[in-house]
Short mmCIF file of C-alpha atoms and ligand atoms in Angstrom, two decimals:
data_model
loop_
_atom_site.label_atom_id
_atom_site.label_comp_id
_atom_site.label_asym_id
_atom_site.label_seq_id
_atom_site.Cartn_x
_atom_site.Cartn_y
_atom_site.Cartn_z
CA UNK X 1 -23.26 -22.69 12.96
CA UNK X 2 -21.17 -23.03 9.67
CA UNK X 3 -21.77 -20.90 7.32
CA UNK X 4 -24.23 -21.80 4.98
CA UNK X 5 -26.77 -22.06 7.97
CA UNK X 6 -26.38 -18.14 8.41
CA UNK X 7 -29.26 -16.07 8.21
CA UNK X 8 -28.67 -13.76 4.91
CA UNK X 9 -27.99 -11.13 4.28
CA UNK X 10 -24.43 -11.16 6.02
CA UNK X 11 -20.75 -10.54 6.29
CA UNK X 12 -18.74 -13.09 7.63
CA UNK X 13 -15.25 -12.15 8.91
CA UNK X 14 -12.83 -15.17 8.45
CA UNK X 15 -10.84 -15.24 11.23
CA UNK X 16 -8.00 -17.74 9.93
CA UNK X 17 -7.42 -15.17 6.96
CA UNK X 18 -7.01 -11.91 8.65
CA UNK X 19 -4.81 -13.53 10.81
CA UNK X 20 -3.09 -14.97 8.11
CA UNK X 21 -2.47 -11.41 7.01
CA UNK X 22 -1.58 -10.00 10.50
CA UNK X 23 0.95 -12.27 10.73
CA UNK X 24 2.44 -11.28 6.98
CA UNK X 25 2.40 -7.60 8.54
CA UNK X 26 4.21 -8.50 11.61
CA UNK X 27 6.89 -10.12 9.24
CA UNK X 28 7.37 -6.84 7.26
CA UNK X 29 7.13 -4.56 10.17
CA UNK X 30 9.89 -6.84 11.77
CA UNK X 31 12.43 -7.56 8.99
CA UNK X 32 11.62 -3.25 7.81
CA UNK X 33 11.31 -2.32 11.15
CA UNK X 34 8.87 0.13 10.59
CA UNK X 35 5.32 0.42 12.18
CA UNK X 36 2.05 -0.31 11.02
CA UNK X 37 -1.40 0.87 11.85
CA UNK X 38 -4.60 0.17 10.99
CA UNK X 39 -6.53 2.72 8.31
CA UNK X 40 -9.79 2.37 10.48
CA UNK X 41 -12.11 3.98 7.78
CA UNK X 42 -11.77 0.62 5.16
CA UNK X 43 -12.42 -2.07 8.25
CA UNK X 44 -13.49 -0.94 11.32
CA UNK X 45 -14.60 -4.06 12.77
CA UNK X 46 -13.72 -3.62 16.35
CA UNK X 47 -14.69 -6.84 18.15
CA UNK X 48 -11.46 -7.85 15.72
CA UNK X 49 -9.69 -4.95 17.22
CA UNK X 50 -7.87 -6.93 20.16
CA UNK X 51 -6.61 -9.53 17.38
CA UNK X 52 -5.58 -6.99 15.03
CA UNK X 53 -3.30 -5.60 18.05
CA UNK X 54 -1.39 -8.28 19.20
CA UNK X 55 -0.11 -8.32 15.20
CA UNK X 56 -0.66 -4.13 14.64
CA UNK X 57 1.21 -0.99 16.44
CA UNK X 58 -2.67 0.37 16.45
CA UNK X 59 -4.77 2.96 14.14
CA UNK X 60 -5.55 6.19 12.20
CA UNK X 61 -8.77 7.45 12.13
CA UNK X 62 -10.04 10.04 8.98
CA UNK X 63 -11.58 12.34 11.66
CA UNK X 64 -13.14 12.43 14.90
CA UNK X 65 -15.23 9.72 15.35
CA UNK X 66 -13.06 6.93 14.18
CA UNK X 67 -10.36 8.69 16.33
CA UNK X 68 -12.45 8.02 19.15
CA UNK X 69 -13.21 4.36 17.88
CA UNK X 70 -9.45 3.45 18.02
CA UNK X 71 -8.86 5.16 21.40
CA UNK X 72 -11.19 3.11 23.02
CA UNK X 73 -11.19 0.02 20.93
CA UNK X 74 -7.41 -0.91 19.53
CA UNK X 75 -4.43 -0.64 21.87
CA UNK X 76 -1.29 0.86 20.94
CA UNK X 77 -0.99 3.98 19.04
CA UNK X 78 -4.23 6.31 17.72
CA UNK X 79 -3.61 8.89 14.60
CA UNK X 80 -5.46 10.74 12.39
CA UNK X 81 -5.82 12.86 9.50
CA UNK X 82 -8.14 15.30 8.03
CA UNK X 83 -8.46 17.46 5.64
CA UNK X 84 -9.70 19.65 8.18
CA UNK X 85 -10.37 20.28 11.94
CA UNK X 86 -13.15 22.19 13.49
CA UNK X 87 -12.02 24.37 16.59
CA UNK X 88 -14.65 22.56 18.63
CA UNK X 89 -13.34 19.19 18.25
CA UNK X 90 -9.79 20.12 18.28
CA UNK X 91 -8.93 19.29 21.92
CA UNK X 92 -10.41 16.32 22.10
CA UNK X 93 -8.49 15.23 19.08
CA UNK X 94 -5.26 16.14 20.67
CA UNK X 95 -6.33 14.89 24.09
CA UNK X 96 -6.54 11.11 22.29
CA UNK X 97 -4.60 11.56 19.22
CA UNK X 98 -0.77 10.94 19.57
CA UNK X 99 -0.08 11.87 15.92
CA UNK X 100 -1.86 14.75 14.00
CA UNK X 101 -1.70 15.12 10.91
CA UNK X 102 -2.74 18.78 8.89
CA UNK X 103 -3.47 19.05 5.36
CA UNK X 104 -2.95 22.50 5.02
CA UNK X 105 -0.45 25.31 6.56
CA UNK X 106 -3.38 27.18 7.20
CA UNK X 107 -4.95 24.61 9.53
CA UNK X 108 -1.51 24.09 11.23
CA UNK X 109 -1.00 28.08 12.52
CA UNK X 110 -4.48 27.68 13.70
CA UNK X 111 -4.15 24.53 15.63
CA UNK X 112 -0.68 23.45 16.26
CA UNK X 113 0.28 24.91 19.38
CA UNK X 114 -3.03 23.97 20.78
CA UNK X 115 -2.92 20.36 20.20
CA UNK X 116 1.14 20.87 21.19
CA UNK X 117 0.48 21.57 24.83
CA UNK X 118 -2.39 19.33 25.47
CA UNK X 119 -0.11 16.76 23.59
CA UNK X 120 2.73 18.21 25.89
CA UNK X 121 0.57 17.57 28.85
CA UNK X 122 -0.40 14.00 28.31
CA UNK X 123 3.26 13.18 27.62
CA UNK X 124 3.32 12.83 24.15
CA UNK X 125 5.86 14.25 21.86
CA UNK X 126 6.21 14.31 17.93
CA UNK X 127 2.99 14.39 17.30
CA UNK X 128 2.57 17.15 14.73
CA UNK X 129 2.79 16.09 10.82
CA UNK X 130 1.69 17.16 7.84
CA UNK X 131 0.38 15.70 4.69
CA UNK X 132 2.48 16.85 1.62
CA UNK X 133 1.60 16.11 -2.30
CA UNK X 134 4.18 14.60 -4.08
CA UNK X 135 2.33 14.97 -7.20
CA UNK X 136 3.16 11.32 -8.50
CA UNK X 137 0.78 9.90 -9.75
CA UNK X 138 0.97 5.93 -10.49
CA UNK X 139 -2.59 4.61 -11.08
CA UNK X 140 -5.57 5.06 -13.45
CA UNK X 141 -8.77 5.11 -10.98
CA UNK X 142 -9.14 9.08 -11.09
CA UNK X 143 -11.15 9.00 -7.96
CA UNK X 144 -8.62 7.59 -5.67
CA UNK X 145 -5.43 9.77 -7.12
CA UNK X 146 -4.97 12.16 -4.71
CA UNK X 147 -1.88 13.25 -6.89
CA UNK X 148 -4.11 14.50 -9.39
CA UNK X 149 -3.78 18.90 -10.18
CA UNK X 150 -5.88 20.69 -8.45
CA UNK X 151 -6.25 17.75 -5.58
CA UNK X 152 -7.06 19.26 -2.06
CA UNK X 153 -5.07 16.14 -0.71
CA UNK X 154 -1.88 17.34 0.77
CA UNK X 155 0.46 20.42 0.12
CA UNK X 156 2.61 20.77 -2.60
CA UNK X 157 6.23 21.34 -2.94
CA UNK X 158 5.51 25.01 -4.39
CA UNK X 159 3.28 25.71 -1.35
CA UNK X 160 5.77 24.30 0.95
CA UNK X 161 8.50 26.05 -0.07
CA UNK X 162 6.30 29.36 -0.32
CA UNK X 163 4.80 28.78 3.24
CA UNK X 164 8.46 28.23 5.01
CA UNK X 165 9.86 31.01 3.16
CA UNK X 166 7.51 33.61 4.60
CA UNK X 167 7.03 31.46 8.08
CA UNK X 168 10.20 29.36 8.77
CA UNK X 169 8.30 29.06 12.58
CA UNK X 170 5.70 26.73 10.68
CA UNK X 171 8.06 24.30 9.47
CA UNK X 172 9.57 24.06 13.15
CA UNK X 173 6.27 22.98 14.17
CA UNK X 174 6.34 19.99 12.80
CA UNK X 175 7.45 16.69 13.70
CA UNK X 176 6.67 14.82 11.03
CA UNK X 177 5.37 14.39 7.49
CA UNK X 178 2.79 12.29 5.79
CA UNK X 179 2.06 11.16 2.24
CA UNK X 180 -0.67 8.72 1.17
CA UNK X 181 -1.40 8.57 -2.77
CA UNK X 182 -1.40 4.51 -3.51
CA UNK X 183 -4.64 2.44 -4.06
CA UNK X 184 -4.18 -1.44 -4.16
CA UNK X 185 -0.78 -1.12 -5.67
CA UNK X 186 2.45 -2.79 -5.45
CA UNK X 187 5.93 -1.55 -4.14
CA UNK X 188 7.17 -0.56 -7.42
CA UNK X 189 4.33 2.61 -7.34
CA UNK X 190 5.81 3.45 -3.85
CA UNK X 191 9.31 2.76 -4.68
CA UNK X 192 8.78 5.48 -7.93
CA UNK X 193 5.99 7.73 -5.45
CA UNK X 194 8.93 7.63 -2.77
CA UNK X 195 11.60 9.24 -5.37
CA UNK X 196 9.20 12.14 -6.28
CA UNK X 197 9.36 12.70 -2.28
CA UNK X 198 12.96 12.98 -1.85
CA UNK X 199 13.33 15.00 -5.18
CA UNK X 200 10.50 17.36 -3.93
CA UNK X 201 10.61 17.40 -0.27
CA UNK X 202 14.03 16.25 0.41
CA UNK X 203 15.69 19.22 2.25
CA UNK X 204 12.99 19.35 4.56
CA UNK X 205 12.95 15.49 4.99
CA UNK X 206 16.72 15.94 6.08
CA UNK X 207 16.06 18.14 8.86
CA UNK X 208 16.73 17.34 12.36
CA UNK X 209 13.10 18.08 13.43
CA UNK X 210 11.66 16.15 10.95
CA UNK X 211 11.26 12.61 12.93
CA UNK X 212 9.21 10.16 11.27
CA UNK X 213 7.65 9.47 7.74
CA UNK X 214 3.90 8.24 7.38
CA UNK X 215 3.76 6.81 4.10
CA UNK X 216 0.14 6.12 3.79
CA UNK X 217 -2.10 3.40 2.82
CA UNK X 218 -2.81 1.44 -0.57
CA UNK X 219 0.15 -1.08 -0.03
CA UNK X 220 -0.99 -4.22 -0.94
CA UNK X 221 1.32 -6.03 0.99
CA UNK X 222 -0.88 -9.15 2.02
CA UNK X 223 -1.59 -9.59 -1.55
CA UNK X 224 0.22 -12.66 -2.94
CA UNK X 225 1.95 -11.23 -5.88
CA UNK X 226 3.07 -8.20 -3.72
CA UNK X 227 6.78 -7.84 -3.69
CA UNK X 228 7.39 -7.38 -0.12
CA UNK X 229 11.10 -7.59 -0.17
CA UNK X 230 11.07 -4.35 -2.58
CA UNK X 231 8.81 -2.55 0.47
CA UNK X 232 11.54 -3.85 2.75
CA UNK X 233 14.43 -2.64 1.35
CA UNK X 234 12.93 0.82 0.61
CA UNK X 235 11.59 1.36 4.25
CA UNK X 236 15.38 0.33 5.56
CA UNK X 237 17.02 2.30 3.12
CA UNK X 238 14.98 5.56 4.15
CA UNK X 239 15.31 5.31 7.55
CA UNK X 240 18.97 4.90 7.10
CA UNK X 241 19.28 7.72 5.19
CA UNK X 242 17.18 10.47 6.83
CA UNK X 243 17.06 8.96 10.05
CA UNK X 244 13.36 8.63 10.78
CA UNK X 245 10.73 6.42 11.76
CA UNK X 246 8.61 5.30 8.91
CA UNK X 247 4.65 4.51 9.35
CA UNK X 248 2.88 2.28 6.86
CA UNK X 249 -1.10 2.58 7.32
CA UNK X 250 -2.71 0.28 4.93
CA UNK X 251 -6.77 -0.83 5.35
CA UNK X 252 -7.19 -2.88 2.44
CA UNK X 253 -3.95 -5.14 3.56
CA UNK X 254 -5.22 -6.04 6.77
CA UNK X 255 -8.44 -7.32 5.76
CA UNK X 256 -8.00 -8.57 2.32
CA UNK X 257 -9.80 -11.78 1.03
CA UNK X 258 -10.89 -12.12 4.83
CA UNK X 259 -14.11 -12.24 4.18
CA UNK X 260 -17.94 -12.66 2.51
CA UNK X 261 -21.17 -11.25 1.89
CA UNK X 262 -23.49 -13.80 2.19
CA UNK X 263 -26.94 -13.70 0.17
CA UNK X 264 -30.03 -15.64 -0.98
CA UNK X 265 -31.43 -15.41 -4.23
CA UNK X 266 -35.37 -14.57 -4.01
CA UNK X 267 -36.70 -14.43 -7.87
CA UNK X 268 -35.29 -14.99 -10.92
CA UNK X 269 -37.02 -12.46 -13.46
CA UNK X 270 -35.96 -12.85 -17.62
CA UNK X 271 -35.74 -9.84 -20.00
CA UNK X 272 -34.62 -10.15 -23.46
CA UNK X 273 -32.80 -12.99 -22.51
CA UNK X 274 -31.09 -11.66 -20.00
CA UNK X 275 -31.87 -13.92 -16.45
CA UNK X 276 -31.74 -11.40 -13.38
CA UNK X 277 -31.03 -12.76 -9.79
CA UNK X 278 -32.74 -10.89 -7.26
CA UNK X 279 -30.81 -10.89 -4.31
CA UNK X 280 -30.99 -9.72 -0.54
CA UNK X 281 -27.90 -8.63 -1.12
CA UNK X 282 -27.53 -4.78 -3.18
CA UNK X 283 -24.47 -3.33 -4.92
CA UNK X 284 -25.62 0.17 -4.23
CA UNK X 285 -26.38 -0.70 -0.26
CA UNK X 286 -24.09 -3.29 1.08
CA UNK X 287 -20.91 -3.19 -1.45
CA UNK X 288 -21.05 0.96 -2.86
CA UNK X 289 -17.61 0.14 -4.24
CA UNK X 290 -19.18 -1.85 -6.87
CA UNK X 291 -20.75 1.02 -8.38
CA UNK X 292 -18.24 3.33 -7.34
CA UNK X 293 -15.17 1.73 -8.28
CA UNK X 294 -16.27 0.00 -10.21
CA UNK X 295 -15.52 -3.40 -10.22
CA UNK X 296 -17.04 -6.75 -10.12
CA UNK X 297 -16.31 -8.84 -7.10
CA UNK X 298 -15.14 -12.48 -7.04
CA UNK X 299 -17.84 -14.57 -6.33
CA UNK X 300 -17.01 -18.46 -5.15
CA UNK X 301 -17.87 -21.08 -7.57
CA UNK X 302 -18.43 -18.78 -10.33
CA UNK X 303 -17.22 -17.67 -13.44
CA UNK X 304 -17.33 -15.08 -16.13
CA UNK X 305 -20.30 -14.28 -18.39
CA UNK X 306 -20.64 -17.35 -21.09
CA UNK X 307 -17.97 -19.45 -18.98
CA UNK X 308 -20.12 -22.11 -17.36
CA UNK X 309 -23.55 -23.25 -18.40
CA UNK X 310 -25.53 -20.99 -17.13
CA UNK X 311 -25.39 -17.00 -17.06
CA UNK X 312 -26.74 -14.58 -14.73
CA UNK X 313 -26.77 -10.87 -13.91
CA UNK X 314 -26.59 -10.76 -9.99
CA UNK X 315 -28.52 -7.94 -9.20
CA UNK X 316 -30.76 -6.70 -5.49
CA UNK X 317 -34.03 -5.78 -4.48
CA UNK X 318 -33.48 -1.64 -4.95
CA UNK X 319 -35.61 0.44 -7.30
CA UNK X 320 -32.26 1.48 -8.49
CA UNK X 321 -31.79 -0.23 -12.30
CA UNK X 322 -28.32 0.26 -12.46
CA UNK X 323 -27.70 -1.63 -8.66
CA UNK X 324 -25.87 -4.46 -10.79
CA UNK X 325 -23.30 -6.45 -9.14
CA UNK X 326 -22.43 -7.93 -12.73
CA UNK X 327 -22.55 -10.76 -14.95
CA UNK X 328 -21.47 -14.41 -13.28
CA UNK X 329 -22.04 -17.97 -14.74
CA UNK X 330 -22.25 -21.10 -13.02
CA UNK X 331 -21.95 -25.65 -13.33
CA UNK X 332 -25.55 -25.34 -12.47
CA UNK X 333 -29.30 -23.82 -12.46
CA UNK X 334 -29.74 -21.73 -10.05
CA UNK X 335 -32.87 -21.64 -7.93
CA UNK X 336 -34.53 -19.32 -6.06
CA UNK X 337 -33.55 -19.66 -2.32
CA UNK X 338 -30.16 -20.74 -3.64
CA UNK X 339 -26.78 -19.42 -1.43
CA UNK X 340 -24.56 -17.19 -2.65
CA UNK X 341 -21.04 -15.87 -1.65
CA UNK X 342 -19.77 -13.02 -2.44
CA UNK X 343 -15.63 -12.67 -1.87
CA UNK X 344 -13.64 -9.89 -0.54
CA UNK X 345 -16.12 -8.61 1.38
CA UNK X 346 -14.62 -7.30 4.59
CA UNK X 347 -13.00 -4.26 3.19
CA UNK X 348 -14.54 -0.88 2.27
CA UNK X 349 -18.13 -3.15 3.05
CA UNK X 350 -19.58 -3.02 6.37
CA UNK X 351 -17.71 0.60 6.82
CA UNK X 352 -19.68 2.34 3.68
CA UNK X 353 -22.94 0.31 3.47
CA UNK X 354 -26.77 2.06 3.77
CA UNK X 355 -29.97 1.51 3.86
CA UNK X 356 -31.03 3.16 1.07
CA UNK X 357 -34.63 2.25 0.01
CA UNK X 358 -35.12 0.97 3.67
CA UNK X 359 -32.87 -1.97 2.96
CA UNK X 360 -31.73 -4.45 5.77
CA UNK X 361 -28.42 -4.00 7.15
CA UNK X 362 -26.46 -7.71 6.77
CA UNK X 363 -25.30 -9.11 10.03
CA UNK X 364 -21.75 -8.67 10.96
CA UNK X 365 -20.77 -12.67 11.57
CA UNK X 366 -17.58 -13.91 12.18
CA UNK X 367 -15.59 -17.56 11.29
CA UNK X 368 -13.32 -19.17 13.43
CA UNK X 369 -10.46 -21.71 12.28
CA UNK X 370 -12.85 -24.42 12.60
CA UNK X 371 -15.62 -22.72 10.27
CA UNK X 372 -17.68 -22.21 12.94
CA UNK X 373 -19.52 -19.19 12.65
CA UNK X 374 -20.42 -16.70 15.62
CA UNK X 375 -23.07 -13.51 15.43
CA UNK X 376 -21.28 -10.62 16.35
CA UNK X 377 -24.06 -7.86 16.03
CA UNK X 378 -27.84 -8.05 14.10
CA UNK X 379 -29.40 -4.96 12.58
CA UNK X 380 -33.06 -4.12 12.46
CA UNK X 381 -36.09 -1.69 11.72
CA UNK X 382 -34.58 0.27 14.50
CA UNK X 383 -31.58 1.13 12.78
CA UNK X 384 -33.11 1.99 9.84
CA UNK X 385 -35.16 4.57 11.56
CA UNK X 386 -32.55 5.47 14.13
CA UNK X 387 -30.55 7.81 11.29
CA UNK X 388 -33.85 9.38 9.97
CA UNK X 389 -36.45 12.11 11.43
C1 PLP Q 401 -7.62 5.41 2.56
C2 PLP Q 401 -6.43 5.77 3.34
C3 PLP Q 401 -5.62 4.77 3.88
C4 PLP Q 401 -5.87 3.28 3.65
O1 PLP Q 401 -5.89 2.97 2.30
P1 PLP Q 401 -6.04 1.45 1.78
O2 PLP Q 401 -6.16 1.63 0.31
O3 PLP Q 401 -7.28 0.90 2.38
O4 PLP Q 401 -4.82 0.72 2.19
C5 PLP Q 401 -4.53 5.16 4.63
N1 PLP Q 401 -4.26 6.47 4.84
C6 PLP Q 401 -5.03 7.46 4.35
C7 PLP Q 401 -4.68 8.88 4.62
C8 PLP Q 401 -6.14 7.15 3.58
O5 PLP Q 401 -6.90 8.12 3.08
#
């Protein structure tokens, strides 16, 4: 089936493109030689999972259950980080985790030497970091800057230094250290986030113990204007000069532009002028990024408010008034029963999406080289009602 034949509402996963992107990773994990994992929480598509590892070195999870998803899933490498650990889940963590990562001091005396031995006893070493703040920030969403005072997202210099003072033990813990404070930006923003590191955390980064760098997410690197050279010097220059093994775990790079949402227009209501699509598709349900961003998303054969002929405001079938994907023109009049395809649409999508006012779940679809399209898994009633009581 190609893909205007699929039943809507859907996301289709283009194969050709996240390959496309795999294989721009493998190129900058090859000429950097650093390693990259997948960030599991912005596409955790795992029939995709066996592709993504031929190109990837495997995943991080944000907690338990994605944890468990990449363990059994994606080969290679699992790691995660959380803000925090419960005691009950800790040793199952460890037993499938080879790098974990603490936010706080506090969580490392508690857990450390626990995860230590059963990490000891399934042969795995290095595998304690820690997630430090370098207090840099370089972007404007407020949401996403994890650099931001008062953030809960990592440990300052201040603390460090206060922690290791009283505790030197605690430093010798660790293995490793961790960093993620970027959000769809370019190597410039890690280049400057990377000098507040060494100016902040430096002496500790120069310690024998200390044996890799995780360097977070937020890379664009598969974008097209994304100066990958930059990203490759940098990585080669740090591992030359503190002698450690640098991790790169972006989620939006992997799956970017690889994929739609798919939807049908079923009325076409006017207020004041203004002509409303309603879609089976909903902001609020199947793309929360929308709202929460926000942002308007590229939709194919479309332009801006006023640009074409005829205007729109693409909106969904919630009681929710503000569930507004935005404003979008078009050559033509559009009809009810009329296609639509949303762009961009495997990342931070299928991995956040509800069913908020009993909405359908799309079907997760996905798109060979050839455009032929294959169902991969259908939603019903059942999983509507499955999460409720
Ligand atoms: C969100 C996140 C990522 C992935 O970020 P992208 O923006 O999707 O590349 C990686 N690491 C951590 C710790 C994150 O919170």
């Amino acid at each position: 089936m190609k893909i205007d034949k699929v039943p809507t509402p859907a996301y289709v996963v283009d194969e050709q493109a996240l390959e496309k992107n795999l294989e721009i990773l493998q190129e900058v994990k090859d000429a950097a030689g650093c390693r990259i994992l997948l960030a599991q929480k912005c596409f955790s598509m795992f029939a995709e999972y066996p592709l993504i590892s031929k190109y990837l070195d495997g995943a991080t999870a944000s907690g338990l259950y994605e944890a468990r998803l990449g363990h059994e899933e994606m080969r290679g490498e699992n790691h995660v980080f959380s803000p925090a650990y419960r005691p009950e889940e800790i040793e199952e963590i460890a037993s499938i985790c080879d790098h974990v990562i603490f936010n706080s001091f506090a969580q490392l005396r508690r857990f450390g030497a626990r995860v230590r031995e059963i990490q000891q006893q399934r042969g795995v070493r290095q595998g304690i970091g820690l997630r430090i703040n370098p207090e840099c920030s370089t972007q404007e969403h407020g949401i996403y800057d994890p650099c931001a005072p008062g953030s809960r997202l990592g440990v300052t210099a201040e603390a460090f230094a206060r922690a290791v003072a009283g505790e030197p033990e605690l430093f010798e813990q660790l293995d490793g250290l961790h960093f993620h404070t970027l959000c769809e930006q370019d190597s410039d923003a890690l280049a400057e986030t990377f000098r507040a590191v060494e100016e902040r955390f430096g002496r500790w980064l120069e310690a024998d113990s200390v044996h890799w760098l995780n360097m977070g997410g937020g890379h664009h690197i598969t974008r097209k204007d994304y100066d990958r050279q930059l990203l490759i010097d940098l990585v080669k220059s740090v591992k030359d000069k503190y002698a450690v093994e640098v991790y790169l775990e972006p989620g939006e790079a992997v799956a970017l532009n690889a994929g739609y949402l798919v939807a049908e227009v079923m009325d076409i209501v006017e207020n004041h002028g203004v002509k409303t699509l309603i879609l089976d598709a909903s902001a609020a349900c199947h793309m929360p990024d929308v709202l929460e961003m926000p942002y308007r998303p590229p939709l194919k054969e479309a332009g801006e408010a006023g640009e074409k002929a005829y205007t729109y405001r693409l909106s969904s079938c919630t009681c929710l008034a503000g569930d507004i994907i935005g404003d979008y023109s078009f050559d033509r009049e559009i009809m009810p029963g009329d296609r639509l395809y949303f762009e961009d649409m495997a990342i931070y999508s299928m991995v956040k999406n509800n069913t908020f006012n009993g909405m359908a779940l799309p079907a997760i679809w996905k798109m060979d080289k050839a455009g032929v399209c294959t169902l991969v898994k259908q939603f019903g009633y059942e999983d509507f009602k499955g999460r409720l009581s």
